Amino acid sequence: DQQVKQNSPSLSVQEGRISILNCDYTNSMFDYFLWYKKYPAEGPTFLISISSIKDKNEDGRFTVFLNKSAKHLSLHIVPSQPGDSAVYFCAALGRHTGTASKLTFGTGTRLQVTL
Amino acid sequence: EAGVAQSPRYKIIEKRQSVAFWCNPISGHATLYWYQQILGQGPKLLIQFQNNGVVDDSQLPKDRFSAERLKGVDSTLKIQPAKLEDSAVYLCASSLTSGRLEQYFGPGTRLTVT
């Protein structure tokens, strides 16, 4: 049961253009959403997050949009740079067993930013 | 600040053998996680520790996998005996507390079972 889905396994964007990475979820109990970036042979690195009570969060070139009614979020990178080429994971955080929280990851989207 | 350390980085074993992975979290981080990432999939939580106690091990195949964090600092994850389907990257992560959003990941251990 894939509760967090990233339906695009790969995306290619030209340098300077906007990259849009999409993520869908099924569990309405998720209360935070996070994006992680992963380079080869490294662990995922936290990029940006959004609370379920917000619809937008911005940090420099990165903006995450949340549409709760559609159970959909997206990560926008503007402008895209070659160093952004990586695998991006969407993750959702749901409270369980008291205050403990659990991250559920999507399958990832490989972004390639071309010159 | 030193990051999450893991060793070994790579391991190749035959099926039915045993293997152990080690993780040292960021200093002061009370919560430690072990994830399994199979090729083409996202990381899947295996076990979560708060200090030296287990918070969640619902997805840990307990017939073959075990993990411990005896002194509430570093941790080991063991597989015995290994199966072909255990081939994956094993990621360790830590966070200040279980309620914090940000988890800091180590580089992972790539396990190949032949």
CSV table of C-alpha atoms in Angstrom, one decimal:
chain,number,residue,atom,x,y,z
A,1,ASP,CA,0.0,0.0,0.0
A,2,GLN,CA,1.9,3.0,-1.3
A,3,GLN,CA,0.6,5.9,0.8
A,4,VAL,CA,3.0,8.5,-0.8
A,5,LYS,CA,3.3,8.4,-4.6
A,6,GLN,CA,5.7,10.1,-7.0
A,7,ASN,CA,4.4,9.1,-10.4
A,8,SER,CA,7.2,10.6,-12.4
A,9,PRO,CA,10.4,8.6,-12.0
A,10,SER,CA,12.4,11.1,-13.9
A,11,LEU,CA,12.3,14.7,-15.1
A,12,SER,CA,14.7,16.7,-17.4
A,13,VAL,CA,14.7,20.5,-17.3
A,14,GLN,CA,16.9,23.1,-18.9
A,15,GLU,CA,19.1,25.2,-16.7
A,16,GLY,CA,17.3,28.5,-15.7
A,17,ARG,CA,13.9,27.0,-16.2
A,18,ILE,CA,11.4,25.9,-13.5
A,19,SER,CA,11.4,22.3,-12.2
A,20,ILE,CA,8.1,21.0,-10.8
A,21,LEU,CA,8.1,17.8,-8.9
A,22,ASN,CA,4.8,16.2,-7.9
A,23,CYS,CA,3.7,14.0,-5.1
A,24,ASP,CA,0.3,12.5,-4.1
A,25,TYR,CA,-0.7,11.0,-0.8
A,26,THR,CA,-3.6,8.9,0.4
A,27,ASN,CA,-3.5,9.2,4.2
A,28,SER,CA,-5.4,12.2,5.4
A,29,MET,CA,-3.7,11.8,8.9
A,30,PHE,CA,-0.4,13.0,7.6
A,31,ASP,CA,0.3,16.4,9.1
A,32,TYR,CA,3.7,17.4,7.7
A,33,PHE,CA,5.3,16.9,4.3
A,34,LEU,CA,8.9,17.1,3.5
A,35,TRP,CA,11.2,17.0,0.5
A,36,TYR,CA,14.5,15.3,0.6
A,37,LYS,CA,17.3,15.5,-2.0
A,38,LYS,CA,19.7,12.6,-2.6
A,39,TYR,CA,22.9,12.6,-4.5
A,40,PRO,CA,24.5,9.2,-5.5
A,41,ALA,CA,26.3,7.4,-2.7
A,42,GLU,CA,25.0,9.9,-0.1
A,43,GLY,CA,22.1,9.8,2.3
A,44,PRO,CA,19.0,11.9,1.7
A,45,THR,CA,19.3,15.6,2.7
A,46,PHE,CA,16.4,17.6,4.1
A,47,LEU,CA,15.3,20.3,1.7
A,48,ILE,CA,12.1,21.9,2.7
A,49,SER,CA,8.9,21.1,4.6
A,50,ILE,CA,5.3,22.2,4.9
A,51,SER,CA,2.7,21.8,7.6
A,52,SER,CA,-0.7,20.6,6.7
A,53,ILE,CA,-2.2,23.9,8.0
A,54,LYS,CA,-0.4,25.8,5.3
A,55,ASP,CA,-0.6,25.8,1.5
A,56,LYS,CA,2.8,27.2,0.6
A,57,ASN,CA,6.3,27.4,2.0
A,58,GLU,CA,9.2,29.2,0.3
A,59,ASP,CA,12.9,28.9,0.9
A,60,GLY,CA,15.1,30.7,-1.6
A,61,ARG,CA,14.7,28.9,-4.9
A,62,PHE,CA,12.5,26.2,-3.5
A,63,THR,CA,8.8,26.5,-2.9
A,64,VAL,CA,6.5,23.7,-1.8
A,65,PHE,CA,2.7,23.9,-2.5
A,66,LEU,CA,0.2,21.8,-0.7
A,67,ASN,CA,-3.4,21.1,-1.9
A,68,LYS,CA,-5.0,19.2,0.9
A,69,SER,CA,-8.3,18.7,-0.9
A,70,ALA,CA,-6.5,17.0,-3.7
A,71,LYS,CA,-4.0,15.3,-1.4
A,72,HIS,CA,-1.3,16.7,-3.6
A,73,LEU,CA,1.9,18.6,-3.1
A,74,SER,CA,4.5,19.9,-5.5
A,75,LEU,CA,8.1,21.2,-5.2
A,76,HIS,CA,9.0,24.1,-7.5
A,77,ILE,CA,12.7,25.0,-8.1
A,78,VAL,CA,13.3,28.3,-9.8
A,79,PRO,CA,15.6,28.8,-11.5
A,80,SER,CA,16.9,25.3,-11.9
A,81,GLN,CA,20.7,24.8,-11.7
A,82,PRO,CA,22.9,21.9,-12.7
A,83,GLY,CA,23.7,21.2,-9.0
A,84,ASP,CA,20.0,20.5,-8.5
A,85,SER,CA,20.4,17.3,-10.5
A,86,ALA,CA,19.6,14.6,-7.9
A,87,VAL,CA,16.8,12.3,-6.8
A,88,TYR,CA,14.0,14.0,-4.9
A,89,PHE,CA,11.9,12.2,-2.4
A,90,CYS,CA,8.6,13.4,-1.0
A,91,ALA,CA,7.9,12.2,2.5
A,92,ALA,CA,5.0,12.5,4.8
A,93,LEU,CA,5.0,12.6,8.6
A,94,GLY,CA,2.1,11.1,10.6
A,95,ARG,CA,1.8,10.9,14.3
A,96,HIS,CA,1.5,7.5,15.8
A,97,THR,CA,2.0,5.8,19.2
A,98,GLY,CA,1.7,9.0,21.1
A,99,THR,CA,4.3,11.6,20.2
A,100,ALA,CA,6.4,9.3,18.0
A,101,SER,CA,6.3,10.2,14.4
A,102,LYS,CA,7.0,8.2,11.3
A,103,LEU,CA,8.2,9.3,7.9
A,104,THR,CA,6.7,7.6,4.8
A,105,PHE,CA,8.7,8.2,1.6
A,106,GLY,CA,7.6,8.2,-2.0
A,107,THR,CA,9.7,6.3,-4.6
A,108,GLY,CA,11.6,9.4,-5.8
A,109,THR,CA,11.9,11.5,-8.9
A,110,ARG,CA,15.3,11.8,-10.6
A,111,LEU,CA,15.8,15.4,-11.8
A,112,GLN,CA,18.3,16.2,-14.4
A,113,VAL,CA,19.1,19.8,-15.1
A,114,THR,CA,20.7,20.2,-18.5
A,115,LEU,CA,22.9,23.1,-19.8
B,1,GLU,CA,29.2,19.3,13.5
B,2,ALA,CA,30.0,15.8,12.5
B,3,GLY,CA,27.2,14.0,10.5
B,4,VAL,CA,25.8,10.5,10.9
B,5,ALA,CA,28.5,7.9,10.5
B,6,GLN,CA,27.9,4.5,9.1
B,7,SER,CA,30.1,1.5,8.4
B,8,PRO,CA,30.8,-0.4,6.3
B,9,ARG,CA,29.9,1.5,3.2
B,10,TYR,CA,29.6,-1.6,1.0
B,11,LYS,CA,29.1,-5.3,1.9
B,12,ILE,CA,28.8,-8.4,-0.3
B,13,ILE,CA,27.7,-11.7,1.3
B,14,GLU,CA,26.2,-14.9,0.3
B,15,LYS,CA,22.7,-15.9,1.2
B,16,ARG,CA,22.3,-17.5,4.6
B,17,GLN,CA,25.3,-15.6,5.9
B,18,SER,CA,25.0,-13.0,8.6
B,19,VAL,CA,26.0,-9.3,8.5
B,20,ALA,CA,26.0,-6.3,10.8
B,21,PHE,CA,25.9,-2.6,10.2
B,22,TRP,CA,27.0,0.1,12.5
B,23,CYS,CA,25.7,3.7,13.0
B,24,ASN,CA,26.9,6.6,15.1
B,25,PRO,CA,24.3,9.4,15.1
B,26,ILE,CA,24.9,13.1,15.5
B,27,SER,CA,26.0,13.9,19.0
B,28,GLY,CA,23.1,14.7,21.3
B,29,HIS,CA,20.5,13.2,19.0
B,30,ALA,CA,18.1,11.1,21.1
B,31,THR,CA,16.2,9.5,18.2
B,32,LEU,CA,17.8,7.0,15.8
B,33,TYR,CA,16.3,5.4,12.8
B,34,TRP,CA,17.2,2.5,10.5
B,35,TYR,CA,15.7,2.5,7.0
B,36,GLN,CA,15.9,0.0,4.2
B,37,GLN,CA,16.0,1.4,0.6
B,38,ILE,CA,15.5,-1.2,-2.1
B,39,LEU,CA,16.6,-0.1,-5.6
B,40,GLY,CA,13.9,2.1,-7.2
B,41,GLN,CA,12.0,2.6,-4.0
B,42,GLY,CA,11.9,5.2,-1.2
B,43,PRO,CA,13.5,4.5,2.2
B,44,LYS,CA,11.3,2.3,4.4
B,45,LEU,CA,11.5,2.6,8.2
B,46,LEU,CA,12.7,-0.6,9.9
B,47,ILE,CA,13.1,0.5,13.5
B,48,GLN,CA,13.1,3.7,15.5
B,49,PHE,CA,14.9,4.2,18.8
B,50,GLN,CA,14.3,6.9,21.4
B,51,ASN,CA,17.5,6.9,23.5
B,52,ASN,CA,18.0,3.1,24.0
B,53,GLY,CA,14.3,2.1,23.8
B,54,VAL,CA,12.5,0.9,20.8
B,55,VAL,CA,9.6,3.2,19.7
B,56,ASP,CA,8.6,1.4,16.5
B,57,ASP,CA,9.8,-1.8,15.0
B,58,SER,CA,6.5,-2.8,13.3
B,59,GLN,CA,8.2,-3.2,9.9
B,60,LEU,CA,11.3,-5.0,11.1
B,61,PRO,CA,11.4,-8.7,9.9
B,62,LYS,CA,12.1,-9.9,13.4
B,63,ASP,CA,12.8,-13.5,12.4
B,64,ARG,CA,16.0,-12.4,10.7
B,65,PHE,CA,16.7,-8.8,11.6
B,66,SER,CA,17.7,-7.4,15.0
B,67,ALA,CA,18.9,-4.0,16.2
B,68,GLU,CA,20.2,-2.6,19.4
B,69,ARG,CA,21.2,0.7,20.8
B,70,LEU,CA,22.5,-0.3,24.2
B,71,LYS,CA,23.9,2.9,25.5
B,72,GLY,CA,21.6,5.2,23.7
B,73,VAL,CA,24.3,6.4,21.3
B,74,ASP,CA,25.5,4.2,18.5
B,75,SER,CA,23.5,1.3,17.1
B,76,THR,CA,24.0,-1.9,15.2
B,77,LEU,CA,21.6,-3.6,12.8
B,78,LYS,CA,22.1,-7.3,12.1
B,79,ILE,CA,20.7,-9.7,9.5
B,80,GLN,CA,20.9,-13.4,10.2
B,81,PRO,CA,20.5,-15.3,7.9
B,82,ALA,CA,20.5,-13.0,4.9
B,83,LYS,CA,18.2,-13.6,1.9
B,84,LEU,CA,18.5,-12.4,-1.7
B,85,GLU,CA,15.7,-9.9,-1.2
B,86,ASP,CA,17.7,-8.1,1.6
B,87,SER,CA,19.9,-6.6,-1.0
B,88,ALA,CA,19.4,-2.8,-0.4
B,89,VAL,CA,20.9,0.3,1.0
B,90,TYR,CA,20.6,0.5,4.8
B,91,LEU,CA,20.3,4.1,5.9
B,92,CYS,CA,20.7,5.3,9.5
B,93,ALA,CA,19.3,8.7,10.5
B,94,SER,CA,19.0,10.6,13.7
B,95,SER,CA,17.0,13.6,15.0
B,96,LEU,CA,17.1,15.6,18.2
B,97,THR,CA,13.9,14.1,19.4
B,98,SER,CA,11.2,12.0,17.9
B,99,GLY,CA,9.0,15.0,17.5
B,100,ARG,CA,11.5,16.9,15.3
B,101,LEU,CA,10.8,17.1,11.6
B,102,GLU,CA,14.3,17.0,10.3
B,103,GLN,CA,16.1,13.6,10.2
B,104,TYR,CA,19.7,13.6,9.3
B,105,PHE,CA,20.8,10.7,7.2
B,106,GLY,CA,24.1,8.9,7.0
B,107,PRO,CA,25.6,7.8,3.7
B,108,GLY,CA,24.2,4.3,4.0
B,109,THR,CA,25.6,0.8,3.6
B,110,ARG,CA,25.0,-0.9,0.3
B,111,LEU,CA,24.4,-4.6,0.9
B,112,THR,CA,24.5,-7.2,-1.9
B,113,VAL,CA,23.4,-10.7,-1.1
B,114,THR,CA,24.4,-13.3,-3.8
